């Protein structure tokens, strides 16, 4: 009997033993160019996954070597706002844990609420407000899924990420409310993935790429192409890639 693409991928992972899983958010797919690929598979071929519907999300899992470290990179994610269940949205995290990964690094595109955050900036997520319809405010078993040690190591503005379901951007009034709640950035992913990872015993870090000032904080309307354009700028994705590389190397080799 011949193996499915997924079974072949699993076998490769079993021998390559990736240590770090990385989820690349909107527009950040080019970061995968830093990886020397060993195997790759489309989401559509992975049981429990689905092909992405949002433009700018690659929908591939790439197993490879980054700076001498085994990595599993998810280029794109499955969002709740695309109609996926939370179970499906967090399936990559469970797959990563199944394949033996120890560290989970989540990236996303987000709108900046804090005055110090401008398009092109990176923010280390130190906590989140989970304002998702399925379980707004429901606390997970692990209250803060983000590793304080990794937050510190990133040496970035460390802030609170408000996770909303989307798919629409917020109204200016909603952003004023989120600011009053002390959210620093806003987006439509990451919180549930971080909680799932922490519950599985992974050490989790998350980084927002600020692609725009949140609604009402700058002139003009927001749109997805702007988000992708900013995250996809060579200089921005390079900075994200350098940050990830620093984390991967220091965490997995123990060299601070
Ligand atoms: N709001 C929500 N999600 C986002 C934004 C935003 O302003 N920018 C990028 N993702």
GROMACS .gro file of C-alpha atoms and ligand atoms in nm:
model
  266
    1UNK     CA    1   0.000   0.000   0.000
    2UNK     CA    2   0.141   0.338  -0.089
    3UNK     CA    3   0.166   0.610   0.173
    4UNK     CA    4  -0.043   0.924   0.155
    5UNK     CA    5   0.140   1.254   0.118
    6UNK     CA    6   0.069   1.318   0.482
    7UNK     CA    7   0.208   0.983   0.596
    8UNK     CA    8   0.525   1.052   0.402
    9UNK     CA    9   0.547   1.397   0.562
   10UNK     CA   10   0.500   1.243   0.908
   11UNK     CA   11   0.778   0.993   0.843
   12UNK     CA   12   1.013   1.267   0.733
   13UNK     CA   13   0.925   1.464   1.047
   14UNK     CA   14   0.989   1.157   1.262
   15UNK     CA   15   1.344   1.136   1.135
   16UNK     CA   16   1.410   1.510   1.114
   17UNK     CA   17   1.259   1.586   1.455
   18UNK     CA   18   1.168   1.957   1.432
   19UNK     CA   19   1.215   2.151   1.757
   20UNK     CA   20   1.038   2.474   1.671
   21UNK     CA   21   0.704   2.533   1.498
   22UNK     CA   22   0.632   2.873   1.346
   23UNK     CA   23   0.299   3.002   1.219
   24UNK     CA   24   0.335   3.279   0.962
   25UNK     CA   25   0.048   3.528   0.951
   26UNK     CA   26  -0.095   3.750   0.679
   27UNK     CA   27   0.164   3.877   0.435
   28UNK     CA   28   0.454   3.718   0.625
   29UNK     CA   29   0.478   3.404   0.410
   30UNK     CA   30   0.809   3.511   0.256
   31UNK     CA   31   0.981   3.447   0.588
   32UNK     CA   32   0.981   3.080   0.487
   33UNK     CA   33   1.254   3.164   0.235
   34UNK     CA   34   1.501   3.149   0.526
   35UNK     CA   35   1.427   2.778   0.565
   36UNK     CA   36   1.613   2.506   0.378
   37UNK     CA   37   1.314   2.283   0.303
   38UNK     CA   38   1.325   1.908   0.355
   39UNK     CA   39   0.956   1.834   0.288
   40UNK     CA   40   0.640   2.029   0.234
   41UNK     CA   41   0.271   1.962   0.211
   42UNK     CA   42  -0.041   2.162   0.130
   43UNK     CA   43  -0.297   2.206   0.406
   44UNK     CA   44  -0.555   2.032   0.186
   45UNK     CA   45  -0.353   1.709   0.218
   46UNK     CA   46  -0.341   1.715   0.599
   47UNK     CA   47  -0.627   1.543   0.785
   48UNK     CA   48  -0.821   1.800   0.989
   49UNK     CA   49  -0.681   2.095   0.791
   50UNK     CA   50  -0.839   2.293   0.505
   51UNK     CA   51  -0.702   2.493   0.214
   52UNK     CA   52  -0.696   2.866   0.293
   53UNK     CA   53  -0.959   3.094   0.147
   54UNK     CA   54  -0.791   3.425   0.227
   55UNK     CA   55  -0.557   3.575  -0.025
   56UNK     CA   56  -0.203   3.604   0.106
   57UNK     CA   57  -0.211   3.289   0.317
   58UNK     CA   58   0.001   3.019   0.159
   59UNK     CA   59  -0.157   2.714   0.316
   60UNK     CA   60   0.155   2.497   0.328
   61UNK     CA   61   0.347   2.325   0.602
   62UNK     CA   62   0.721   2.322   0.544
   63UNK     CA   63   0.961   2.102   0.731
   64UNK     CA   64   1.320   2.211   0.711
   65UNK     CA   65   1.636   2.346   0.858
   66UNK     CA   66   1.676   2.703   0.977
   67UNK     CA   67   2.020   2.799   1.105
   68UNK     CA   68   2.091   2.437   1.191
   69UNK     CA   69   1.765   2.385   1.377
   70UNK     CA   70   1.478   2.162   1.266
   71UNK     CA   71   1.168   2.373   1.210
   72UNK     CA   72   0.810   2.316   1.103
   73UNK     CA   73   0.671   2.630   0.939
   74UNK     CA   74   0.303   2.681   0.870
   75UNK     CA   75   0.268   2.933   0.593
   76UNK     CA   76  -0.073   3.073   0.672
   77UNK     CA   77  -0.343   2.965   0.914
   78UNK     CA   78  -0.705   2.858   0.922
   79UNK     CA   79  -0.914   3.139   1.069
   80UNK     CA   80  -1.237   3.118   1.258
   81UNK     CA   81  -1.375   3.392   1.033
   82UNK     CA   82  -1.331   3.166   0.732
   83UNK     CA   83  -1.594   2.943   0.889
   84UNK     CA   84  -1.355   2.700   1.058
   85UNK     CA   85  -1.420   2.560   1.403
   86UNK     CA   86  -1.175   2.648   1.679
   87UNK     CA   87  -1.072   2.286   1.670
   88UNK     CA   88  -0.961   2.326   1.311
   89UNK     CA   89  -0.805   2.667   1.370
   90UNK     CA   90  -0.580   2.510   1.635
   91UNK     CA   91  -0.507   2.186   1.444
   92UNK     CA   92  -0.157   2.304   1.338
   93UNK     CA   93  -0.063   2.344   1.704
   94UNK     CA   94  -0.168   1.988   1.783
   95UNK     CA   95   0.013   1.857   1.477
   96UNK     CA   96   0.329   2.041   1.584
   97UNK     CA   97   0.307   1.889   1.932
   98UNK     CA   98   0.243   1.544   1.781
   99UNK     CA   99   0.555   1.579   1.570
  100UNK     CA  100   0.763   1.649   1.880
  101UNK     CA  101   0.806   2.025   1.862
  102UNK     CA  102   0.898   2.201   2.191
  103UNK     CA  103   0.862   2.569   2.097
  104UNK     CA  104   0.573   2.740   1.922
  105UNK     CA  105   0.618   3.084   1.769
  106UNK     CA  106   0.302   3.248   1.639
  107UNK     CA  107   0.308   3.554   1.415
  108UNK     CA  108   0.023   3.767   1.293
  109UNK     CA  109  -0.067   4.095   1.131
  110UNK     CA  110  -0.238   4.335   1.369
  111UNK     CA  111  -0.369   4.687   1.396
  112UNK     CA  112  -0.180   4.913   1.636
  113UNK     CA  113  -0.380   5.074   1.917
  114UNK     CA  114  -0.100   5.198   2.144
  115UNK     CA  115   0.037   5.531   2.022
  116UNK     CA  116   0.390   5.391   2.010
  117UNK     CA  117   0.294   5.126   1.753
  118UNK     CA  118   0.323   5.225   1.387
  119UNK     CA  119   0.292   5.031   1.062
  120UNK     CA  120   0.596   4.809   1.019
  121UNK     CA  121   0.667   4.776   1.395
  122UNK     CA  122   0.685   4.438   1.568
  123UNK     CA  123   0.523   4.376   1.907
  124UNK     CA  124   0.592   4.086   2.142
  125UNK     CA  125   0.259   3.961   2.279
  126UNK     CA  126   0.273   3.932   2.658
  127UNK     CA  127  -0.097   3.873   2.714
  128UNK     CA  128  -0.426   3.880   2.535
  129UNK     CA  129  -0.789   3.977   2.565
  130UNK     CA  130  -0.984   3.691   2.416
  131UNK     CA  131  -1.295   3.861   2.284
  132UNK     CA  132  -1.407   3.569   2.074
  133UNK     CA  133  -1.774   3.486   2.052
  134UNK     CA  134  -1.728   3.122   2.143
  135UNK     CA  135  -1.574   3.198   2.479
  136UNK     CA  136  -1.520   3.565   2.545
  137UNK     CA  137  -1.336   3.606   2.875
  138UNK     CA  138  -1.336   3.233   2.950
  139UNK     CA  139  -1.003   3.163   3.117
  140UNK     CA  140  -0.793   2.875   2.996
  141UNK     CA  141  -0.616   2.635   3.230
  142UNK     CA  142  -0.297   2.830   3.186
  143UNK     CA  143  -0.378   3.194   3.250
  144UNK     CA  144  -0.093   3.340   3.045
  145UNK     CA  145   0.020   3.119   2.759
  146UNK     CA  146   0.309   3.344   2.650
  147UNK     CA  147   0.650   3.256   2.793
  148UNK     CA  148   0.775   3.558   2.993
  149UNK     CA  149   1.131   3.445   2.925
  150UNK     CA  150   1.076   3.463   2.549
  151UNK     CA  151   0.893   3.797   2.576
  152UNK     CA  152   1.196   3.936   2.757
  153UNK     CA  153   1.439   3.792   2.510
  154UNK     CA  154   1.270   3.956   2.212
  155UNK     CA  155   1.357   4.302   2.333
  156UNK     CA  156   1.056   4.459   2.167
  157UNK     CA  157   0.759   4.663   2.278
  158UNK     CA  158   0.569   4.399   2.476
  159UNK     CA  159   0.195   4.444   2.468
  160UNK     CA  160  -0.153   4.304   2.499
  161UNK     CA  161  -0.322   4.164   2.190
  162UNK     CA  162  -0.700   4.183   2.161
  163UNK     CA  163  -0.829   3.883   1.965
  164UNK     CA  164  -1.159   3.941   1.788
  165UNK     CA  165  -1.336   3.701   1.557
  166UNK     CA  166  -1.341   3.925   1.249
  167UNK     CA  167  -1.371   3.908   0.955
  168UNK     CA  168  -1.451   4.279   0.947
  169UNK     CA  169  -1.216   4.536   1.087
  170UNK     CA  170  -1.331   4.720   1.396
  171UNK     CA  171  -1.523   5.043   1.419
  172UNK     CA  172  -1.346   5.349   1.563
  173UNK     CA  173  -1.575   5.323   1.867
  174UNK     CA  174  -1.470   4.961   1.922
  175UNK     CA  175  -1.106   5.064   1.905
  176UNK     CA  176  -1.166   5.336   2.166
  177UNK     CA  177  -1.325   5.068   2.386
  178UNK     CA  178  -1.031   4.830   2.333
  179UNK     CA  179  -0.786   5.109   2.416
  180UNK     CA  180  -0.976   5.174   2.738
  181UNK     CA  181  -0.939   4.802   2.813
  182UNK     CA  182  -0.561   4.850   2.773
  183UNK     CA  183  -0.524   4.651   2.452
  184UNK     CA  184  -0.216   4.759   2.253
  185UNK     CA  185  -0.295   4.582   1.926
  186UNK     CA  186  -0.590   4.407   1.766
  187UNK     CA  187  -0.622   4.107   1.537
  188UNK     CA  188  -0.823   3.799   1.447
  189UNK     CA  189  -0.609   3.501   1.543
  190UNK     CA  190  -0.335   3.371   1.773
  191UNK     CA  191  -0.503   3.370   2.117
  192UNK     CA  192  -0.660   3.024   2.087
  193UNK     CA  193  -0.348   2.882   1.921
  194UNK     CA  194  -0.131   3.014   2.205
  195UNK     CA  195  -0.361   2.860   2.467
  196UNK     CA  196  -0.370   2.527   2.283
  197UNK     CA  197   0.010   2.525   2.263
  198UNK     CA  198   0.059   2.607   2.630
  199UNK     CA  199  -0.189   2.337   2.732
  200UNK     CA  200   0.011   2.086   2.529
  201UNK     CA  201   0.326   2.187   2.716
  202UNK     CA  202   0.489   2.391   2.441
  203UNK     CA  203   0.681   2.708   2.523
  204UNK     CA  204   0.493   2.977   2.332
  205UNK     CA  205   0.598   3.312   2.190
  206UNK     CA  206   0.388   3.537   1.969
  207UNK     CA  207   0.472   3.842   1.764
  208UNK     CA  208   0.241   4.091   1.597
  209UNK     CA  209   0.349   4.271   1.285
  210UNK     CA  210   0.170   4.604   1.307
  211UNK     CA  211   0.038   4.670   0.958
  212UNK     CA  212  -0.182   4.971   1.027
  213UNK     CA  213  -0.306   5.207   1.291
  214UNK     CA  214  -0.633   5.055   1.418
  215UNK     CA  215  -0.963   5.197   1.292
  216UNK     CA  216  -1.013   5.565   1.359
  217UNK     CA  217  -0.651   5.626   1.463
  218UNK     CA  218  -0.534   5.728   1.117
  219UNK     CA  219  -0.697   5.879   0.812
  220UNK     CA  220  -0.850   5.647   0.553
  221UNK     CA  221  -1.025   5.310   0.558
  222UNK     CA  222  -0.850   4.981   0.629
  223UNK     CA  223  -0.832   4.698   0.386
  224UNK     CA  224  -0.670   4.358   0.360
  225UNK     CA  225  -0.439   4.460   0.073
  226UNK     CA  226  -0.283   4.729   0.294
  227UNK     CA  227  -0.226   4.469   0.566
  228UNK     CA  228  -0.053   4.239   0.321
  229UNK     CA  229   0.146   4.515   0.159
  230UNK     CA  230   0.299   4.629   0.488
  231UNK     CA  231   0.369   4.279   0.625
  232UNK     CA  232   0.513   4.176   0.290
  233UNK     CA  233   0.758   4.467   0.263
  234UNK     CA  234   1.107   4.324   0.232
  235UNK     CA  235   1.234   4.532   0.520
  236UNK     CA  236   0.949   4.426   0.752
  237UNK     CA  237   0.955   4.054   0.677
  238UNK     CA  238   1.334   4.065   0.703
  239UNK     CA  239   1.309   4.210   1.053
  240UNK     CA  240   1.055   3.944   1.145
  241UNK     CA  241   1.282   3.673   0.999
  242UNK     CA  242   1.584   3.806   1.193
  243UNK     CA  243   1.383   3.807   1.515
  244UNK     CA  244   1.262   3.451   1.457
  245UNK     CA  245   1.611   3.337   1.372
  246UNK     CA  246   1.745   3.490   1.693
  247UNK     CA  247   1.481   3.309   1.897
  248UNK     CA  248   1.534   2.979   1.720
  249UNK     CA  249   1.909   2.983   1.759
  250UNK     CA  250   1.922   3.102   2.118
  251UNK     CA  251   1.638   2.884   2.242
  252UNK     CA  252   1.741   2.564   2.086
  253UNK     CA  253   2.113   2.587   2.140
  254UNK     CA  254   2.093   2.751   2.481
  255UNK     CA  255   2.318   3.038   2.365
  256UNK     CA  256   2.155   3.357   2.489
  257LIG     N1  257  -0.782   4.487   1.303
  257LIG     C1  258  -0.795   4.355   1.310
  257LIG     N2  259  -0.710   4.271   1.251
  257LIG     C2  260  -0.607   4.324   1.183
  257LIG     C3  261  -0.588   4.461   1.172
  257LIG     C4  262  -0.681   4.549   1.236
  257LIG     O1  263  -0.670   4.672   1.233
  257LIG     N3  264  -0.477   4.480   1.097
  257LIG     C5  265  -0.431   4.357   1.065
  257LIG     N4  266  -0.510   4.262   1.116
   0.00000   0.00000   0.00000
